[in-house]
mmCIF file of C-alpha atoms in Angstrom:
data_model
loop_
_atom_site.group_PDB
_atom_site.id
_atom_site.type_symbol
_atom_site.label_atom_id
_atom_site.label_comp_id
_atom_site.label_asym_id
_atom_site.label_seq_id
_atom_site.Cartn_x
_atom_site.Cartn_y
_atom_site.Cartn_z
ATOM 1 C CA UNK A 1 117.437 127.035 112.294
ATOM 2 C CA UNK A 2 120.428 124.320 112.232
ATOM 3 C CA UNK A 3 122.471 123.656 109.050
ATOM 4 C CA UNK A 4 124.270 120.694 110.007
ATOM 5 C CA UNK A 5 126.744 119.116 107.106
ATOM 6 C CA UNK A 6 129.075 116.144 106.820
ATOM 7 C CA UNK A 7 132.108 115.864 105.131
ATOM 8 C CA UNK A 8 134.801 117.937 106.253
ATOM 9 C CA UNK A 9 137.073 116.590 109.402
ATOM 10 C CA UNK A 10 137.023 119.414 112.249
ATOM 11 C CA UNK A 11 138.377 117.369 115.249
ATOM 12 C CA UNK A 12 138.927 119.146 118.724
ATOM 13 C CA UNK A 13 136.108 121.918 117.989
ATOM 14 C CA UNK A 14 133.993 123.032 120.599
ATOM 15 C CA UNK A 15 130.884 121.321 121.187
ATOM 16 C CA UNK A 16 128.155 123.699 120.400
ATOM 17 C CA UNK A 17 126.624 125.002 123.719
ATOM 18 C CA UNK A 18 122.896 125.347 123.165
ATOM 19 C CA UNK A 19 120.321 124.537 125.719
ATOM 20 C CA UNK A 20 117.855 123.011 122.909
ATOM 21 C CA UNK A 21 120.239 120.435 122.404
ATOM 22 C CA UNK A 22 120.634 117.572 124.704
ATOM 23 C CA UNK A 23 123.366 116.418 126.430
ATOM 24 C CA UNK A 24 123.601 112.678 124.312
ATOM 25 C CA UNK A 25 122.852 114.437 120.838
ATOM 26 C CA UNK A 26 126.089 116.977 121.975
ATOM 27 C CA UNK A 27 128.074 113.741 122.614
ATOM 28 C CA UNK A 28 126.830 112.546 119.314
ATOM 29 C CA UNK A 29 128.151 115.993 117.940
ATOM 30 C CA UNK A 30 131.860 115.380 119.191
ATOM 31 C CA UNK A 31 134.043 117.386 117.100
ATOM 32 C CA UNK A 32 131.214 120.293 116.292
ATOM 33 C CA UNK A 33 131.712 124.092 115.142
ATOM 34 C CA UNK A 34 128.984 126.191 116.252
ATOM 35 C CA UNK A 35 128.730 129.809 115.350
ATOM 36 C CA UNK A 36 125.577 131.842 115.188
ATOM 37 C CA UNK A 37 123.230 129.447 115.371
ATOM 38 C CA UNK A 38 124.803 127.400 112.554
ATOM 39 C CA UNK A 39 126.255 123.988 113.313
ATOM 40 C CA UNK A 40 128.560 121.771 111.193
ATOM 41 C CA UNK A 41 129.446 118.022 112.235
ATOM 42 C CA UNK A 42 132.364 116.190 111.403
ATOM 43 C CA UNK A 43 132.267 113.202 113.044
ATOM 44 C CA UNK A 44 129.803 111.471 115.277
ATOM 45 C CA UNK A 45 129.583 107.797 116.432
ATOM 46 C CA UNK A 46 127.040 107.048 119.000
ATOM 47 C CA UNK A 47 126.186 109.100 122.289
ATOM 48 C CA UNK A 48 129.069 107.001 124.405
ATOM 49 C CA UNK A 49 131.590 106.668 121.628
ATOM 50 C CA UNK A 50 131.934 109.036 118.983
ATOM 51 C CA UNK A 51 133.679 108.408 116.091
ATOM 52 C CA UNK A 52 137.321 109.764 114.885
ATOM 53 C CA UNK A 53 137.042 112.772 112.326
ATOM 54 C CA UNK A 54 136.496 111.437 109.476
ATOM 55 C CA UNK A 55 134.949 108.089 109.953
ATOM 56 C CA UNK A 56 132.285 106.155 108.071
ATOM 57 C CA UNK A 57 130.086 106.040 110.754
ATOM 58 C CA UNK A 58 127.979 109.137 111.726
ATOM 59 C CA UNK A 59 124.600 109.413 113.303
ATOM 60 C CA UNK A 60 123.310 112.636 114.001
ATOM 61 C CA UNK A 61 119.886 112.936 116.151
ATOM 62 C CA UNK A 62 118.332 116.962 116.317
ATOM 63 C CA UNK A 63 116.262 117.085 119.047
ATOM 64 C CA UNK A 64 113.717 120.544 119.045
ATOM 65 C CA UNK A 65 115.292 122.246 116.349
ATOM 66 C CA UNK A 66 113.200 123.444 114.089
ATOM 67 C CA UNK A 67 113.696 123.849 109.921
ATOM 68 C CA UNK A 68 116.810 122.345 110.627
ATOM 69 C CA UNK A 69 119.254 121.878 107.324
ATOM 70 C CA UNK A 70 121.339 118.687 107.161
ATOM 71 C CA UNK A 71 123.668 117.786 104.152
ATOM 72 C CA UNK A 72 124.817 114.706 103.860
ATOM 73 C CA UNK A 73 128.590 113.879 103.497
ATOM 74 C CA UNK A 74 130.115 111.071 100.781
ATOM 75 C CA UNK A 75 130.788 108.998 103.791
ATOM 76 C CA UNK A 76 127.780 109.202 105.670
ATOM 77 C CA UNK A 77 125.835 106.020 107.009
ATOM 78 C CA UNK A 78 123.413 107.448 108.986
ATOM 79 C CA UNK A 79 121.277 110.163 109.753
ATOM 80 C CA UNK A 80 118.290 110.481 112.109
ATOM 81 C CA UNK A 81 116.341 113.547 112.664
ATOM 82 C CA UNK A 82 113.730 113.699 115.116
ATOM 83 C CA UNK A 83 110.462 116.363 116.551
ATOM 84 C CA UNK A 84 110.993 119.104 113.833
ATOM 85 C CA UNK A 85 110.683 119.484 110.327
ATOM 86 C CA UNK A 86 113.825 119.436 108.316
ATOM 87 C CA UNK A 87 115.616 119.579 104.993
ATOM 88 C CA UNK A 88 117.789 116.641 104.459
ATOM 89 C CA UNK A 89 120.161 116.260 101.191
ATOM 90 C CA UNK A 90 122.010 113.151 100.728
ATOM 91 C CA UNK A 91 125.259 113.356 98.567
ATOM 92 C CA UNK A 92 127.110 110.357 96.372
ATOM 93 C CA UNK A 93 127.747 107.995 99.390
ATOM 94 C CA UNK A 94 125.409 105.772 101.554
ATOM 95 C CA UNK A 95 122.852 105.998 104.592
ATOM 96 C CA UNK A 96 119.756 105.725 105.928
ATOM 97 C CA UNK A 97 117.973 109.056 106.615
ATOM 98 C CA UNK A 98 115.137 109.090 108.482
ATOM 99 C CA UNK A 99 112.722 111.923 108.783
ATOM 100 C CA UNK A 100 110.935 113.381 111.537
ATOM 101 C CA UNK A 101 107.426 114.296 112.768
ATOM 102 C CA UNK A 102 107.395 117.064 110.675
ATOM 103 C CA UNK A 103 107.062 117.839 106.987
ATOM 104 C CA UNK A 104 110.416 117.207 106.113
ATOM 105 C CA UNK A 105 112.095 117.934 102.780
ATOM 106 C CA UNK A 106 114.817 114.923 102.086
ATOM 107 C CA UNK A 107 116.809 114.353 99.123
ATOM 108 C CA UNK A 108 119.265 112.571 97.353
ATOM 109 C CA UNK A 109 121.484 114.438 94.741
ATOM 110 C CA UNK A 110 124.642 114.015 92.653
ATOM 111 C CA UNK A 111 125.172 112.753 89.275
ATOM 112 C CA UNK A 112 126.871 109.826 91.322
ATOM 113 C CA UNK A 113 123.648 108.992 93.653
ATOM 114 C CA UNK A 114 123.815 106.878 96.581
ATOM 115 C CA UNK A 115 122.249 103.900 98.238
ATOM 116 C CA UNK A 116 120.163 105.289 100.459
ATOM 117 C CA UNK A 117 117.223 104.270 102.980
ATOM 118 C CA UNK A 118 115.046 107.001 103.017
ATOM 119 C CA UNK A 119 112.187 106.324 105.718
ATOM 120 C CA UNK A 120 109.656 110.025 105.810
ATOM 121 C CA UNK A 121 108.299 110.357 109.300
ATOM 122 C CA UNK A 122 104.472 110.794 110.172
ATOM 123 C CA UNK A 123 104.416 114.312 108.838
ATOM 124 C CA UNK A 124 103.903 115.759 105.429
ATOM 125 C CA UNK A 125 106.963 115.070 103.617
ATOM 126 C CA UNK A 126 108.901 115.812 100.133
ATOM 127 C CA UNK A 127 110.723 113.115 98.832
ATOM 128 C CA UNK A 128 113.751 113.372 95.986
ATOM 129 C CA UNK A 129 115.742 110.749 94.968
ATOM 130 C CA UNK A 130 118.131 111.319 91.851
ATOM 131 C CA UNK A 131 120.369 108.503 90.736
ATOM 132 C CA UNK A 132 121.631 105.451 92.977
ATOM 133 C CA UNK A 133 119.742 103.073 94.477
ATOM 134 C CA UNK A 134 117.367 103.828 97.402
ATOM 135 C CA UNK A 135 114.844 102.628 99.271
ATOM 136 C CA UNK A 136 112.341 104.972 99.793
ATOM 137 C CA UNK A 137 109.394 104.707 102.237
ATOM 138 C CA UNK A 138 106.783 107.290 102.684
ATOM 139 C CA UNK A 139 105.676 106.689 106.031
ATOM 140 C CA UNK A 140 102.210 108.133 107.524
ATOM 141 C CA UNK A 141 101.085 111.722 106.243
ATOM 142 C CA UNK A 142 100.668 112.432 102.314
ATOM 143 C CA UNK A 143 103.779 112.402 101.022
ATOM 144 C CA UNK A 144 104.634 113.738 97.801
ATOM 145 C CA UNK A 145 108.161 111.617 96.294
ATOM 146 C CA UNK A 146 109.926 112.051 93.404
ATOM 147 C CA UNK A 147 112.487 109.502 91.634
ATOM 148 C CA UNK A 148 114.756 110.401 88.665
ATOM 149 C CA UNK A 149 116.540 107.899 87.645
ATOM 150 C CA UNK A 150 118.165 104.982 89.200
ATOM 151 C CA UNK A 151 116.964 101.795 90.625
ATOM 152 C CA UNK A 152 114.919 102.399 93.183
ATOM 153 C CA UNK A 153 112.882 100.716 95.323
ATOM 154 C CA UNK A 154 109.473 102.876 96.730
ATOM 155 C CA UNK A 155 106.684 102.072 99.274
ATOM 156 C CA UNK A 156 103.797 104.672 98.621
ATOM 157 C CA UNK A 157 101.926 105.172 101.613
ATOM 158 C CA UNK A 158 98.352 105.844 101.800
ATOM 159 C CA UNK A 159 97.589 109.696 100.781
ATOM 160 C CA UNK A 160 101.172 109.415 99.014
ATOM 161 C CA UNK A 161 101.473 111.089 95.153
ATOM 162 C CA UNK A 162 104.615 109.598 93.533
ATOM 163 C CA UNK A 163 105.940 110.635 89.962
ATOM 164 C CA UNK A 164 108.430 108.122 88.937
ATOM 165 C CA UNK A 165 110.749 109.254 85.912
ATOM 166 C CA UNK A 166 113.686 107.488 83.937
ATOM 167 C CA UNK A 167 115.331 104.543 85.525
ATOM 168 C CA UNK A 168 114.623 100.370 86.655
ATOM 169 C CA UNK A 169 112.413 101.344 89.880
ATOM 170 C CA UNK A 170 109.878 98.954 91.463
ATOM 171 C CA UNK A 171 106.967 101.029 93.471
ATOM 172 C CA UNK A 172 104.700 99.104 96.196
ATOM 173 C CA UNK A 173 101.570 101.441 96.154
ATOM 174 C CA UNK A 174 99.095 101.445 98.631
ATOM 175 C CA UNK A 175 95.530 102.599 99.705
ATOM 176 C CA UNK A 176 94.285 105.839 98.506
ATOM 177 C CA UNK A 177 98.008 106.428 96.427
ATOM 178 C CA UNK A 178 98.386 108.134 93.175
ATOM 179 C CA UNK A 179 101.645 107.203 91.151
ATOM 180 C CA UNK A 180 102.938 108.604 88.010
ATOM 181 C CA UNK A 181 105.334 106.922 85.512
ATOM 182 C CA UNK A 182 107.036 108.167 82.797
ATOM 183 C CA UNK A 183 110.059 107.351 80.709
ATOM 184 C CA UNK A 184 112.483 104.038 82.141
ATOM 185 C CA UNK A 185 111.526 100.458 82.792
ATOM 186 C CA UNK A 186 109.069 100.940 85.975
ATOM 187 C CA UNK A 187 107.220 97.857 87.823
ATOM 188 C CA UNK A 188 103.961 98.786 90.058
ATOM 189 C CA UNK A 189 102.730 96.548 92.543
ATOM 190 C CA UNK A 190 99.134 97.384 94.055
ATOM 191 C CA UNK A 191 97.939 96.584 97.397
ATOM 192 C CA UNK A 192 94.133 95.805 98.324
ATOM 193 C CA UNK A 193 93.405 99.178 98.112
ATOM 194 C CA UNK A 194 92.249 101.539 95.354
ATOM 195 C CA UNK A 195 94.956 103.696 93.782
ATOM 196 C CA UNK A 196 95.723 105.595 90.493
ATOM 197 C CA UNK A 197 98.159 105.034 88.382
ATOM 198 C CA UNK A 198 99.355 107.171 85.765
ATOM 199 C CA UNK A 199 102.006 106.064 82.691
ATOM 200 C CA UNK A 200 103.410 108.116 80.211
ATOM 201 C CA UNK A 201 106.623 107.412 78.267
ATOM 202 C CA UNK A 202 108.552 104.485 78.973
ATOM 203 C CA UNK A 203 107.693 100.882 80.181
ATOM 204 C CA UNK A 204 106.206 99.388 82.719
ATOM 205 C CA UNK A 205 104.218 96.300 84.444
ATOM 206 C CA UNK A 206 101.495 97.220 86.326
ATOM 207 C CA UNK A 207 99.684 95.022 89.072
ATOM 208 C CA UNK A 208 96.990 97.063 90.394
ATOM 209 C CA UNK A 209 95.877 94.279 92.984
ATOM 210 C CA UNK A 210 92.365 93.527 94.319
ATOM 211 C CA UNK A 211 91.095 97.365 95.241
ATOM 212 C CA UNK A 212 89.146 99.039 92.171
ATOM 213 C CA UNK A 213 91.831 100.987 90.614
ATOM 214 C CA UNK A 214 92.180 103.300 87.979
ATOM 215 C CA UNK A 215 94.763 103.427 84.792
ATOM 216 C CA UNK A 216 95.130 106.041 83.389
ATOM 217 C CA UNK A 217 97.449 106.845 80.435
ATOM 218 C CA UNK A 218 98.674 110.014 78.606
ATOM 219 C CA UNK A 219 101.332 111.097 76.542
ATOM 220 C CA UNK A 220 104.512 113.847 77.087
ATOM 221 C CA UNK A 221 106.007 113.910 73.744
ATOM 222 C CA UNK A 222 106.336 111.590 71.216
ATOM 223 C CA UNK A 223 108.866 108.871 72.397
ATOM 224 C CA UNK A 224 106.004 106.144 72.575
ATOM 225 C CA UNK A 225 105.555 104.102 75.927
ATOM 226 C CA UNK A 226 104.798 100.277 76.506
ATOM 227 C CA UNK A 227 102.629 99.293 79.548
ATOM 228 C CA UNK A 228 101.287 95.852 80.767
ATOM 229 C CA UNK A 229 98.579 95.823 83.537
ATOM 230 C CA UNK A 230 98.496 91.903 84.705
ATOM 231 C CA UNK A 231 96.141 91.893 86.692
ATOM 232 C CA UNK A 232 92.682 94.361 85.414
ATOM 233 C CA UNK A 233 90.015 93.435 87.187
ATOM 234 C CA UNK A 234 91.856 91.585 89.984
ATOM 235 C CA UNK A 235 89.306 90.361 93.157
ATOM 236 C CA UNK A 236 86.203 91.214 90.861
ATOM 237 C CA UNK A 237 86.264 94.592 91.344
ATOM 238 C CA UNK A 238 85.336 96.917 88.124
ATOM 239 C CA UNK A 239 88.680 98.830 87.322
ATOM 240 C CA UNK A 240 89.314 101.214 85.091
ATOM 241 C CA UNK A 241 91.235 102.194 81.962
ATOM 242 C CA UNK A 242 91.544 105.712 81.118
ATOM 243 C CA UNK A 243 92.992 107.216 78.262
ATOM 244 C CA UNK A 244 93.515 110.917 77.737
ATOM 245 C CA UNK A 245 95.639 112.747 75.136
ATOM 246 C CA UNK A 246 96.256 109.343 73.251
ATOM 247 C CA UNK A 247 94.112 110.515 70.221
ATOM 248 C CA UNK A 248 91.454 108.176 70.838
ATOM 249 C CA UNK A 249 87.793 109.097 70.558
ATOM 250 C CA UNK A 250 85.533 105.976 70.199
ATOM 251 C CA UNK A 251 85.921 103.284 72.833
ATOM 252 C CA UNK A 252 84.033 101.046 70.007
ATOM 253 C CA UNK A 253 86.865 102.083 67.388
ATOM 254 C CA UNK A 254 89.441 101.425 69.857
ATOM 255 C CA UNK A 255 88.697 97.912 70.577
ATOM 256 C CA UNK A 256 88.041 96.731 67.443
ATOM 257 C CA UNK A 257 91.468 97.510 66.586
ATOM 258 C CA UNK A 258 92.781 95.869 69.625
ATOM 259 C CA UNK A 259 95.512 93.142 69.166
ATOM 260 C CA UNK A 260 94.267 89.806 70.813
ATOM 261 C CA UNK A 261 96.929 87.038 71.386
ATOM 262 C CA UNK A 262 97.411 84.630 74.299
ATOM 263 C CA UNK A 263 94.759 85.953 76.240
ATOM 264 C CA UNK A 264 95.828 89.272 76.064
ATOM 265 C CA UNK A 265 94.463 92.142 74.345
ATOM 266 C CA UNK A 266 96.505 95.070 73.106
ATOM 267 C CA UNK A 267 95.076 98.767 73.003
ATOM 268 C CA UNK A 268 97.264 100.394 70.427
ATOM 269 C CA UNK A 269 97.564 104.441 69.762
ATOM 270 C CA UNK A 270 99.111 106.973 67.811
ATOM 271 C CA UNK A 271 102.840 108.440 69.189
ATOM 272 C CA UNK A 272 103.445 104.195 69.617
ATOM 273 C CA UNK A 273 101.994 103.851 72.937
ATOM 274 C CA UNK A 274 100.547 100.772 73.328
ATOM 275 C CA UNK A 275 98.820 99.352 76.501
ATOM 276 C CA UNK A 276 98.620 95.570 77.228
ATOM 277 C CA UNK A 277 95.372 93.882 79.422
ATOM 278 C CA UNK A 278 96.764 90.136 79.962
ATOM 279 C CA UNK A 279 93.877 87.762 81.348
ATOM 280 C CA UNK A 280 90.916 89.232 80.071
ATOM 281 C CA UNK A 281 89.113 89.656 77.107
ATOM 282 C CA UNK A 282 87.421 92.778 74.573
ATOM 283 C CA UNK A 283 84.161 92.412 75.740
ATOM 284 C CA UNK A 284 85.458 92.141 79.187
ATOM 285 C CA UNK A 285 87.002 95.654 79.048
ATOM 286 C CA UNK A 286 83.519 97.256 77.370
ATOM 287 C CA UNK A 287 82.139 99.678 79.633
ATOM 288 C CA UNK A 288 85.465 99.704 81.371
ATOM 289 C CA UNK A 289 87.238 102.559 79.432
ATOM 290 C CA UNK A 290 87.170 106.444 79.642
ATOM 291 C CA UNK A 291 88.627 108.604 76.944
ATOM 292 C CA UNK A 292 89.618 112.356 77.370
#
């Protein structure tokens, strides 16, 4: 295992001598202290020109290390991590952190955030992002991210299950995705595919696209939650609303105490959640609706 950390300047160490690591990455490395397996960079530029302890710029590629641990420094702008799995934590400052083939564990942390580009490799990866602004895409493999707080901007991948949490973030689902949201101000955009989304607290927009998707929305505690889904029934397929938790036990009951306005109806339930089908009528949504 490699724990590999940025942040303190170590210039004129020893470059860590270890046959698994190749000659470039070791350039990369300039300014390393290895001892017992564990290795801690300070500076790193690219393979022919490292950069001076210290610097903004450092790019770190592990090559056949496995369960490799890499912290990121306030400074860092990029980290790249390659073949094994690995556990990646960003600090306050900014990069792009890019995961391997592996299931790889990368996060974000500090009350500060960052503005990170967090791209998971093809493996089965964990993704945390705190507060900052990222960009976070999931990559092949189901991928299981996590966003509190911030604004954040997150591609779901196919497979992917995404809980989204406090903050402004804007998700891009895809085929095959689950998505959760709750507390914040949260926009979902759908692709073709079907996926599942899930809202709690908080608000959000919702556009499911044209794949038959399901809605489904619950309640956490009793801080309400206002959701608009733009597009229900987008491309003629036959999505559906669920609602679970909400109090609700007679789809019949519920509609007929539906707000319409504008071509919009308005599902409303106890706790002040309220959910918001634009472009479509009561009767459309009849036989659309599950309760739980």
């Amino acid at each position: 295992m490699a724990t590999i950390s940025g942040g303190t300047s170590n210039a004129g160490a020893a470059v860590a001598n270890d046959s698994s690591i190749t000659d470039a990455t070791k350039a990369i490395l300039n300014g390393v202290n290895a001892s017992g397996g564990v290795y801690t960079t300070t500076t790193a530029g690219s393979a022919s020109t490292p950069a001076v302890a210290g610097g903004p710029d450092r790019a770190v590629t592990i090559v056949d290390q496995p369960s490799s641990v890499v912290q990121v420094g306030s400074q860092l702008n990029a980290f790249v991590v390659a073949d094994q799995a690995a556990t990646i934590a960003g600090g306050a400052g900014s990069g792009t952190i890019v995961g391997s083939t592996g299931g790889d564990l990368i996060g974000t942390a500090g009350s500060g955030g960052g503005q990170y580009s967090l791209l998971a490799g093809a493996g089965n990866d964990t993704i945390i992002a705190a507060s900052g602004q990222s960009t976070i895409n999931g990559g092949d493999g189901a991928d299981i991210i996590g966003v509190f707080g911030g604004q954040n901007l997150v591609a779901v991948g196919a497979g992917d299950t995404a809980f989204v949490a406090a903050g402004q973030n804007t998700v891009q689902g895809s085929a095959g995705s689950t998505t959760g949201f709750s507390g914040g101000q949260n926009v979902f955009v759908g692709s073709a595919g079907a996926e599942t989304i899930i809202a709690a607290q908080g608000t959000s927009t919702i556009s499911g696209g044209a794949g038959k998707d399901l809605f489904l929305f619950t309640k956490l505690d009793n801080s309400g939650g206002r959701h608009v889904i733009t597009d229900f029934g987008a491309g003629g397929t036959a999505d559906t609303l669920a609602f679970v938790g909400l109090g609700a036990t007679s789809v019949d009951a519920l509609l007929a105490n539906a707000t319409v306005s504008g071509g919009s109806v308005t599902l409303n339930f106890s706790g002040g959640i309220s959910v918001t089908v634009q472009n479509t009528t009561v009767d459309a949504l009849r036989g659309n609706i599950l309760l739980g």
